[in-house]
PDB file of C-alpha atoms in Angstrom:
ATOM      1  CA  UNK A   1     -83.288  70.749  21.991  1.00  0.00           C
ATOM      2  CA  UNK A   2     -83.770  67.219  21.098  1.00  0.00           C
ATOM      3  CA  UNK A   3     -82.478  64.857  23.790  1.00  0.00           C
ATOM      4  CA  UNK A   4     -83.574  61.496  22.260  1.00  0.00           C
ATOM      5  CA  UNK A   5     -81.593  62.977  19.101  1.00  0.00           C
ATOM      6  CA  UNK A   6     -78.528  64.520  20.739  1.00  0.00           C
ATOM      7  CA  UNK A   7     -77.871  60.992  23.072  1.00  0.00           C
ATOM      8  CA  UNK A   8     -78.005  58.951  19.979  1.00  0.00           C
ATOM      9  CA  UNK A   9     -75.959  61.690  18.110  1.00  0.00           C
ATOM     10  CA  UNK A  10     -73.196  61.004  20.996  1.00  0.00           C
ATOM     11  CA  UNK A  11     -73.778  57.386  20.605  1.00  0.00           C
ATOM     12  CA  UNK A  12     -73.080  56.992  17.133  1.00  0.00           C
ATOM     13  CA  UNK A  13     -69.407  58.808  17.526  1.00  0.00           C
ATOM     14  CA  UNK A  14     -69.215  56.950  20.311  1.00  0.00           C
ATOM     15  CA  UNK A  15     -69.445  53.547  18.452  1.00  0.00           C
ATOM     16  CA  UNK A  16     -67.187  55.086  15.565  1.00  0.00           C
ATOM     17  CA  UNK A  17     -64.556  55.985  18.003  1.00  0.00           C
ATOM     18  CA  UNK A  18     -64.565  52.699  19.554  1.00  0.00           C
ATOM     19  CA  UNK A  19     -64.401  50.742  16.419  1.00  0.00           C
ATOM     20  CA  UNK A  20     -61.767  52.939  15.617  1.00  0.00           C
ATOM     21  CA  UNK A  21     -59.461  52.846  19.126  1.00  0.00           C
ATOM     22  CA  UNK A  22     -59.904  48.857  19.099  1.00  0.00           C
ATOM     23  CA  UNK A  23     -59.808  47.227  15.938  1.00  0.00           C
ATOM     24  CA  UNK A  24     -57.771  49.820  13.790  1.00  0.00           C
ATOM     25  CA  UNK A  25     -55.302  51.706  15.288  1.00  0.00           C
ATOM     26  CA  UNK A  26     -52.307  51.028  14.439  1.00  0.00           C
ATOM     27  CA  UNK A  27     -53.156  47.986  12.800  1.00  0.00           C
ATOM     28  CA  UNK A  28     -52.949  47.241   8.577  1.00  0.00           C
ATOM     29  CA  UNK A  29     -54.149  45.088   6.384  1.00  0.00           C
ATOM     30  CA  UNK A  30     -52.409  41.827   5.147  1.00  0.00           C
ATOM     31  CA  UNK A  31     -49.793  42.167   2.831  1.00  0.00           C
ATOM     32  CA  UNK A  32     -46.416  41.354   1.542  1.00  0.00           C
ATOM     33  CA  UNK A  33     -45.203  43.900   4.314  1.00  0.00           C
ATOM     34  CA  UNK A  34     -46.709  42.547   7.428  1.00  0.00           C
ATOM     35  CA  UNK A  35     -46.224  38.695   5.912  1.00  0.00           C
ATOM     36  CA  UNK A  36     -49.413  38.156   5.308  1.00  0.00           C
ATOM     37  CA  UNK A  37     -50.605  39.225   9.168  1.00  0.00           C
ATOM     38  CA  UNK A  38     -53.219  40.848   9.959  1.00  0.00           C
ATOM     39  CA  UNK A  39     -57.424  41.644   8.827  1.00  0.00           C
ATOM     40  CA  UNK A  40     -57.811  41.124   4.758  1.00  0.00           C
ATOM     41  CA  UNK A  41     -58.555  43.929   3.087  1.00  0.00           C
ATOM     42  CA  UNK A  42     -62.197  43.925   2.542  1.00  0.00           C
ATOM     43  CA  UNK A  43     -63.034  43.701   6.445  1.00  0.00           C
ATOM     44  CA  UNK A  44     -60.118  46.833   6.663  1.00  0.00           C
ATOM     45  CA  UNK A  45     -62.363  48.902   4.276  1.00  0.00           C
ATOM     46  CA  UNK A  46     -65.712  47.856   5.566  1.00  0.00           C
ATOM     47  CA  UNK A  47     -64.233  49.223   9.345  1.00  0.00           C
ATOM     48  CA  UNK A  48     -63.226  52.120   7.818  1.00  0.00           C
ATOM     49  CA  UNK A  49     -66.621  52.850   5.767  1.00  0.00           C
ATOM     50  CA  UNK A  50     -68.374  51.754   9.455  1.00  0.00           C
ATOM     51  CA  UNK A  51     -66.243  54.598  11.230  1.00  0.00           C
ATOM     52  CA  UNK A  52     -67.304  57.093   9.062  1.00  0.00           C
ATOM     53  CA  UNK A  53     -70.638  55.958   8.657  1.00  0.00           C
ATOM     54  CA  UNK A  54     -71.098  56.507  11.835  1.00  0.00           C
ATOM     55  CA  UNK A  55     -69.267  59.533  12.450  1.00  0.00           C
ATOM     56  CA  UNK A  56     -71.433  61.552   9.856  1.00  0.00           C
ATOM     57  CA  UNK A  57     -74.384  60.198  11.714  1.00  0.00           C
ATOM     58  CA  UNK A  58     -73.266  61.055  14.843  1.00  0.00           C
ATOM     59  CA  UNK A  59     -72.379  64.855  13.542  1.00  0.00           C
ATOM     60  CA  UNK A  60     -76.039  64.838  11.681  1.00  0.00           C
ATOM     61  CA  UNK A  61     -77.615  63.805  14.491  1.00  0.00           C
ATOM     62  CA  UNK A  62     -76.164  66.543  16.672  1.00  0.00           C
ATOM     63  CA  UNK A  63     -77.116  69.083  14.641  1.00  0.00           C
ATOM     64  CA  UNK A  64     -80.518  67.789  14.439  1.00  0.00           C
ATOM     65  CA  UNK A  65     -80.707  67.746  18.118  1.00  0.00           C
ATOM     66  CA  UNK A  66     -80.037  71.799  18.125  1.00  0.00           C
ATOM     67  CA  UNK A  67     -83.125  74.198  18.435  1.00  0.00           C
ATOM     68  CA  UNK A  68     -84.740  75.026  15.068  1.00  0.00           C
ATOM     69  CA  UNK A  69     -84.361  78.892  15.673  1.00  0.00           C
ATOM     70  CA  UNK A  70     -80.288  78.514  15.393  1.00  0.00           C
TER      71      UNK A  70
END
């Protein structure tokens, strides 16, 4: 096993789950609905893309970390 690999594995889903708990839940972009309140739309989707980004690293990583033989 791969430690160097498996911590940064954990600390990509860490930083997607972060970006995630802080800056979107529960939150929306701007729009008629919320009056115009809230992040425009193109920093909404670039969080989003950076969440999963980073999740599919994370998950990559991981199973890069894992012994060859598996």
């Amino acid at each position: 096993m791969d430690i160097k690999l498996f911590f940064e594995g954990i600390g990509c889903l860490l930083i997607a789950y972060l970006t995630y708990r802080f800056m979107l839940k529960g939150r929306r972009p701007s729009s008629k609905e919320t009056n115009w309140n809230g992040m425009t739309g193109s920093n909404y989707v670039s969080l989003w893309g950076g969440v999963i980004v980073f999740a599919i690293l994370g998950i990559i990583f991981l199973l890069q970390s894992l012994p060859s033989h598996i």
